[in-house]
């Protein structure tokens, strides 16, 4: 498969197409020490003492393809075996047949002394230069305002991705290979891909609040929202900033002026995505390449419900709002959306910044149930929810919102 490459004006960045799949290649600040010059898509495969035969390579590449959406077979045109010795390689008929099946053109060995700097996965090799690969996905539901990636000068800062290929009006969102990252106790979210609502500040980028005048008035931010610091420390990759209702106010799709509203992926795609976190809900529900989206929430989770994904709002004050442009500062809280509720726990454990020594709250717990709406006329639903509530083993308070409105404080 031929590789189509276009060099753009941005040093060290190339647009690449392998078959139908588009990529952005970004040059790394390291040099290879190969015996021969090459220019091709390349797979870096760690070996480190293993016997390299046909079975080992086939199993490894099957794992690459199963776990990573960026790696495609075309990267097998070149192979770099990291941590291998010549004696580790079994050069027999099955290995030769496998390499022919993959249309492999060359293999190089990097001994352990030279291989420690390279993560496994897809790359492009050009002479001694090594390019990391980011796959381009179309934002076909218009959930994003910008695609972002880390600055090469400062890993804590961000840049809007230059020259991302467009498909009509859809922005190209780029994501790094999951193979570059390994989760660990120190990096529990390493390689998780998230996108944030564009009222979160990201160092090095502008915050628009989905308003062109506001975007043009204020310079790029000098710091990142506090609630993102722990996620960055945990290895999260922030791949873009998401649409919202302008100034986080109520805004139906027909009222959007500066930026068109996202498409709700449900039904005929012409249902409202709700707001104000319309982009967060639409992106979480639409795109498998994202793990989590971050939103803000005051009193409800309509964008999650209406777009067909899960949403969770932490208790007020549980997660810092510093560095987030507020609408109602007292009520606003960062929140999360996603398709897999089972992953929320792992994400939240890294996201929550303040933990008691015992890991439990010292405050008395109670569950407030609005009697105006509960129980419902659906007996099966009521029974299921009742069992769920009983599992909390806390006091349930039945309160009429209509009778107490104006008498109860937010606290």
mmCIF file of N, CA, C and O in Angstrom, residues 143-199:
data_model
loop_
_atom_site.group_PDB
_atom_site.id
_atom_site.type_symbol
_atom_site.label_atom_id
_atom_site.label_comp_id
_atom_site.label_asym_id
_atom_site.label_seq_id
_atom_site.Cartn_x
_atom_site.Cartn_y
_atom_site.Cartn_z
ATOM 1 N N UNK A 143 -19.290 18.296 17.214
ATOM 2 C CA UNK A 143 -19.253 18.439 18.672
ATOM 3 C C UNK A 143 -18.056 19.256 19.144
ATOM 4 O O UNK A 143 -18.070 19.781 20.260
ATOM 5 N N UNK A 144 -17.020 19.387 18.323
ATOM 6 C CA UNK A 144 -15.774 20.036 18.730
ATOM 7 C C UNK A 144 -15.687 21.451 18.181
ATOM 8 O O UNK A 144 -16.206 21.763 17.104
ATOM 9 N N UNK A 145 -14.957 22.289 18.920
ATOM 10 C CA UNK A 145 -14.574 23.611 18.435
ATOM 11 C C UNK A 145 -13.109 23.653 18.013
ATOM 12 O O UNK A 145 -12.742 24.402 17.105
ATOM 13 N N UNK A 146 -12.259 22.861 18.677
ATOM 14 C CA UNK A 146 -10.842 22.803 18.346
ATOM 15 C C UNK A 146 -10.299 21.405 18.618
ATOM 16 O O UNK A 146 -10.788 20.704 19.514
ATOM 17 N N UNK A 147 -9.298 21.021 17.832
ATOM 18 C CA UNK A 147 -8.500 19.831 18.132
ATOM 19 C C UNK A 147 -7.218 20.293 18.814
ATOM 20 O O UNK A 147 -6.606 21.284 18.398
ATOM 21 N N UNK A 148 -6.804 19.616 19.884
ATOM 22 C CA UNK A 148 -5.615 20.025 20.635
ATOM 23 C C UNK A 148 -4.657 18.859 20.801
ATOM 24 O O UNK A 148 -5.046 17.692 20.733
ATOM 25 N N UNK A 149 -3.391 19.206 21.020
ATOM 26 C CA UNK A 149 -2.384 18.222 21.420
ATOM 27 C C UNK A 149 -1.331 18.923 22.262
ATOM 28 O O UNK A 149 -1.273 20.161 22.297
ATOM 29 N N UNK A 150 -0.488 18.169 22.987
ATOM 30 C CA UNK A 150 0.502 18.807 23.861
ATOM 31 C C UNK A 150 1.545 19.575 23.063
ATOM 32 O O UNK A 150 1.938 19.168 21.964
ATOM 33 N N UNK A 151 1.993 20.678 23.621
ATOM 34 C CA UNK A 151 3.071 21.444 23.012
ATOM 35 C C UNK A 151 4.374 20.654 23.092
ATOM 36 O O UNK A 151 4.652 20.001 24.101
ATOM 37 N N UNK A 152 5.175 20.709 22.037
ATOM 38 C CA UNK A 152 6.488 20.045 22.057
ATOM 39 C C UNK A 152 7.449 20.767 22.986
ATOM 40 O O UNK A 152 8.416 20.169 23.466
ATOM 41 N N UNK A 153 7.185 22.047 23.267
ATOM 42 C CA UNK A 153 8.070 22.819 24.128
ATOM 43 C C UNK A 153 7.744 22.650 25.609
ATOM 44 O O UNK A 153 8.608 22.821 26.463
ATOM 45 N N UNK A 154 6.479 22.327 25.907
ATOM 46 C CA UNK A 154 6.043 22.212 27.296
ATOM 47 C C UNK A 154 4.889 21.224 27.343
ATOM 48 O O UNK A 154 3.786 21.525 26.873
ATOM 49 N N UNK A 155 5.117 20.053 27.909
ATOM 50 C CA UNK A 155 4.103 19.000 27.919
ATOM 51 C C UNK A 155 2.864 19.383 28.718
ATOM 52 O O UNK A 155 1.813 18.754 28.571
ATOM 53 N N UNK A 156 2.970 20.406 29.589
ATOM 54 C CA UNK A 156 1.807 20.844 30.361
ATOM 55 C C UNK A 156 0.965 21.866 29.605
ATOM 56 O O UNK A 156 -0.119 22.223 30.046
ATOM 57 N N UNK A 157 1.467 22.334 28.483
ATOM 58 C CA UNK A 157 0.767 23.315 27.681
ATOM 59 C C UNK A 157 0.185 22.646 26.437
ATOM 60 O O UNK A 157 0.550 21.521 26.093
ATOM 61 N N UNK A 158 -0.729 23.346 25.754
ATOM 62 C CA UNK A 158 -1.429 22.769 24.615
ATOM 63 C C UNK A 158 -1.352 23.698 23.415
ATOM 64 O O UNK A 158 -1.137 24.900 23.536
ATOM 65 N N UNK A 159 -1.557 23.107 22.253
ATOM 66 C CA UNK A 159 -1.657 23.851 21.009
ATOM 67 C C UNK A 159 -2.877 23.352 20.246
ATOM 68 O O UNK A 159 -3.244 22.177 20.352
ATOM 69 N N UNK A 160 -3.503 24.244 19.481
ATOM 70 C CA UNK A 160 -4.504 23.791 18.530
ATOM 71 C C UNK A 160 -3.770 23.142 17.357
ATOM 72 O O UNK A 160 -2.769 23.676 16.871
ATOM 73 N N UNK A 161 -4.243 21.994 16.934
ATOM 74 C CA UNK A 161 -3.533 21.224 15.914
ATOM 75 C C UNK A 161 -3.582 21.961 14.586
ATOM 76 O O UNK A 161 -4.668 22.311 14.102
ATOM 77 N N UNK A 162 -2.430 22.225 13.958
ATOM 78 C CA UNK A 162 -2.427 22.937 12.685
ATOM 79 C C UNK A 162 -2.734 22.014 11.510
ATOM 80 O O UNK A 162 -2.397 20.830 11.509
ATOM 81 N N UNK A 163 -3.386 22.573 10.510
ATOM 82 C CA UNK A 163 -3.545 21.899 9.228
ATOM 83 C C UNK A 163 -4.176 20.510 9.357
ATOM 84 O O UNK A 163 -3.774 19.569 8.695
ATOM 85 N N UNK A 164 -5.166 20.373 10.249
ATOM 86 C CA UNK A 164 -5.874 19.100 10.335
ATOM 87 C C UNK A 164 -6.784 18.976 9.121
ATOM 88 O O UNK A 164 -7.550 19.889 8.825
ATOM 89 N N UNK A 165 -6.722 17.847 8.389
ATOM 90 C CA UNK A 165 -7.569 17.724 7.198
ATOM 91 C C UNK A 165 -9.045 17.851 7.547
ATOM 92 O O UNK A 165 -9.502 17.324 8.563
ATOM 93 N N UNK A 166 -9.776 18.539 6.712
ATOM 94 C CA UNK A 166 -11.210 18.701 6.901
ATOM 95 C C UNK A 166 -11.963 17.758 5.971
ATOM 96 O O UNK A 166 -11.468 17.357 4.927
ATOM 97 N N UNK A 167 -13.165 17.425 6.358
ATOM 98 C CA UNK A 167 -14.084 16.698 5.487
ATOM 99 C C UNK A 167 -15.347 17.542 5.418
ATOM 100 O O UNK A 167 -16.233 17.416 6.245
ATOM 101 N N UNK A 168 -15.395 18.434 4.432
ATOM 102 C CA UNK A 168 -16.497 19.374 4.377
ATOM 103 C C UNK A 168 -16.399 20.335 5.548
ATOM 104 O O UNK A 168 -15.387 20.978 5.772
ATOM 105 N N UNK A 169 -17.457 20.419 6.362
ATOM 106 C CA UNK A 169 -17.476 21.334 7.502
ATOM 107 C C UNK A 169 -16.953 20.662 8.758
ATOM 108 O O UNK A 169 -16.790 21.325 9.789
ATOM 109 N N UNK A 170 -16.747 19.342 8.727
ATOM 110 C CA UNK A 170 -16.338 18.619 9.928
ATOM 111 C C UNK A 170 -14.861 18.847 10.228
ATOM 112 O O UNK A 170 -14.016 18.768 9.340
ATOM 113 N N UNK A 171 -14.559 19.132 11.470
ATOM 114 C CA UNK A 171 -13.183 19.286 11.915
ATOM 115 C C UNK A 171 -12.526 17.918 12.019
ATOM 116 O O UNK A 171 -13.179 16.914 12.289
ATOM 117 N N UNK A 172 -11.234 17.869 11.788
ATOM 118 C CA UNK A 172 -10.491 16.636 12.000
ATOM 119 C C UNK A 172 -9.955 16.596 13.423
ATOM 120 O O UNK A 172 -9.233 17.497 13.848
ATOM 121 N N UNK A 173 -10.313 15.569 14.187
ATOM 122 C CA UNK A 173 -9.824 15.396 15.561
ATOM 123 C C UNK A 173 -8.754 14.314 15.528
ATOM 124 O O UNK A 173 -8.959 13.235 14.957
ATOM 125 N N UNK A 174 -7.606 14.584 16.122
ATOM 126 C CA UNK A 174 -6.513 13.614 16.057
ATOM 127 C C UNK A 174 -6.296 12.977 17.427
ATOM 128 O O UNK A 174 -6.435 13.627 18.460
ATOM 129 N N UNK A 175 -5.989 11.677 17.406
ATOM 130 C CA UNK A 175 -5.760 10.934 18.648
ATOM 131 C C UNK A 175 -4.471 10.132 18.519
ATOM 132 O O UNK A 175 -4.173 9.589 17.457
ATOM 133 N N UNK A 176 -3.686 10.043 19.604
ATOM 134 C CA UNK A 176 -2.442 9.266 19.551
ATOM 135 C C UNK A 176 -2.720 7.784 19.704
ATOM 136 O O UNK A 176 -3.765 7.370 20.217
ATOM 137 N N UNK A 177 -1.774 6.983 19.299
ATOM 138 C CA UNK A 177 -1.885 5.530 19.464
ATOM 139 C C UNK A 177 -1.965 5.174 20.939
ATOM 140 O O UNK A 177 -1.214 5.702 21.764
ATOM 141 N N UNK A 178 -2.851 4.253 21.278
ATOM 142 C CA UNK A 178 -2.928 3.773 22.662
ATOM 143 C C UNK A 178 -1.697 2.938 23.021
ATOM 144 O O UNK A 178 -1.404 2.738 24.202
ATOM 145 N N UNK A 179 -0.976 2.464 22.024
ATOM 146 C CA UNK A 179 0.204 1.637 22.290
ATOM 147 C C UNK A 179 1.356 2.438 22.885
ATOM 148 O O UNK A 179 2.279 1.861 23.464
ATOM 149 N N UNK A 180 1.313 3.763 22.745
ATOM 150 C CA UNK A 180 2.376 4.593 23.302
ATOM 151 C C UNK A 180 2.299 4.692 24.831
ATOM 152 O O UNK A 180 3.229 5.199 25.461
ATOM 153 N N UNK A 181 1.196 4.244 25.409
ATOM 154 C CA UNK A 181 0.943 4.477 26.836
ATOM 155 C C UNK A 181 0.669 3.150 27.551
ATOM 156 O O UNK A 181 -0.034 2.298 27.024
ATOM 157 N N UNK A 182 1.204 3.032 28.746
ATOM 158 C CA UNK A 182 0.950 1.867 29.592
ATOM 159 C C UNK A 182 0.429 2.357 30.937
ATOM 160 O O UNK A 182 1.072 3.184 31.591
ATOM 161 N N UNK A 183 -0.741 1.861 31.337
ATOM 162 C CA UNK A 183 -1.273 2.230 32.648
ATOM 163 C C UNK A 183 -0.428 1.610 33.757
ATOM 164 O O UNK A 183 0.125 0.531 33.600
ATOM 165 N N UNK A 184 -0.335 2.332 34.876
ATOM 166 C CA UNK A 184 0.437 1.871 36.023
ATOM 167 C C UNK A 184 -0.157 2.530 37.265
ATOM 168 O O UNK A 184 -0.974 3.455 37.153
ATOM 169 N N UNK A 185 0.235 2.097 38.458
ATOM 170 C CA UNK A 185 -0.255 2.781 39.662
ATOM 171 C C UNK A 185 0.075 4.268 39.667
ATOM 172 O O UNK A 185 -0.682 5.075 40.212
ATOM 173 N N UNK A 186 1.213 4.640 39.077
ATOM 174 C CA UNK A 186 1.593 6.049 39.026
ATOM 175 C C UNK A 186 0.844 6.795 37.909
ATOM 176 O O UNK A 186 0.635 8.001 37.997
ATOM 177 N N UNK A 187 0.437 6.076 36.858
ATOM 178 C CA UNK A 187 -0.258 6.675 35.718
ATOM 179 C C UNK A 187 -1.526 5.865 35.439
ATOM 180 O O UNK A 187 -1.625 5.133 34.451
ATOM 181 N N UNK A 188 -2.525 5.982 36.310
ATOM 182 C CA UNK A 188 -3.708 5.116 36.199
ATOM 183 C C UNK A 188 -4.577 5.394 34.982
ATOM 184 O O UNK A 188 -5.377 4.544 34.591
ATOM 185 N N UNK A 189 -4.447 6.584 34.392
ATOM 186 C CA UNK A 189 -5.251 6.934 33.220
ATOM 187 C C UNK A 189 -4.370 7.164 31.999
ATOM 188 O O UNK A 189 -4.750 7.881 31.073
ATOM 189 N N UNK A 190 -3.212 6.559 31.968
ATOM 190 C CA UNK A 190 -2.251 6.828 30.915
ATOM 191 C C UNK A 190 -2.819 6.446 29.546
ATOM 192 O O UNK A 190 -3.165 5.292 29.303
ATOM 193 N N UNK A 191 -2.925 7.449 28.672
ATOM 194 C CA UNK A 191 -3.426 7.208 27.334
ATOM 195 C C UNK A 191 -4.925 7.365 27.175
ATOM 196 O O UNK A 191 -5.429 7.278 26.047
ATOM 197 N N UNK A 192 -5.666 7.585 28.274
ATOM 198 C CA UNK A 192 -7.106 7.832 28.140
ATOM 199 C C UNK A 192 -7.307 9.115 27.335
ATOM 200 O O UNK A 192 -6.623 10.121 27.545
ATOM 201 N N UNK A 193 -8.256 9.088 26.436
ATOM 202 C CA UNK A 193 -8.530 10.244 25.587
ATOM 203 C C UNK A 193 -9.786 10.957 26.092
ATOM 204 O O UNK A 193 -10.845 10.341 26.204
ATOM 205 N N UNK A 194 -9.640 12.223 26.382
ATOM 206 C CA UNK A 194 -10.785 13.002 26.827
ATOM 207 C C UNK A 194 -10.857 14.291 26.021
ATOM 208 O O UNK A 194 -9.884 14.704 25.376
ATOM 209 N N UNK A 195 -12.019 14.902 26.034
ATOM 210 C CA UNK A 195 -12.206 16.239 25.474
ATOM 211 C C UNK A 195 -12.956 17.063 26.510
ATOM 212 O O UNK A 195 -13.736 16.515 27.298
ATOM 213 N N UNK A 196 -12.709 18.367 26.527
ATOM 214 C CA UNK A 196 -13.265 19.220 27.573
ATOM 215 C C UNK A 196 -14.135 20.311 26.964
ATOM 216 O O UNK A 196 -13.871 20.810 25.867
ATOM 217 N N UNK A 197 -15.168 20.650 27.668
ATOM 218 C CA UNK A 197 -16.050 21.745 27.287
ATOM 219 C C UNK A 197 -15.242 23.045 27.188
ATOM 220 O O UNK A 197 -14.331 23.273 27.998
ATOM 221 N N UNK A 198 -15.571 23.877 26.227
ATOM 222 C CA UNK A 198 -14.745 25.064 26.003
ATOM 223 C C UNK A 198 -15.098 26.222 26.932
ATOM 224 O O UNK A 198 -15.102 27.386 26.537
ATOM 225 N N UNK A 199 -15.360 25.896 28.192
ATOM 226 C CA UNK A 199 -15.269 26.896 29.257
ATOM 227 C C UNK A 199 -14.204 26.490 30.276
ATOM 228 O O UNK A 199 -14.022 27.163 31.280
#
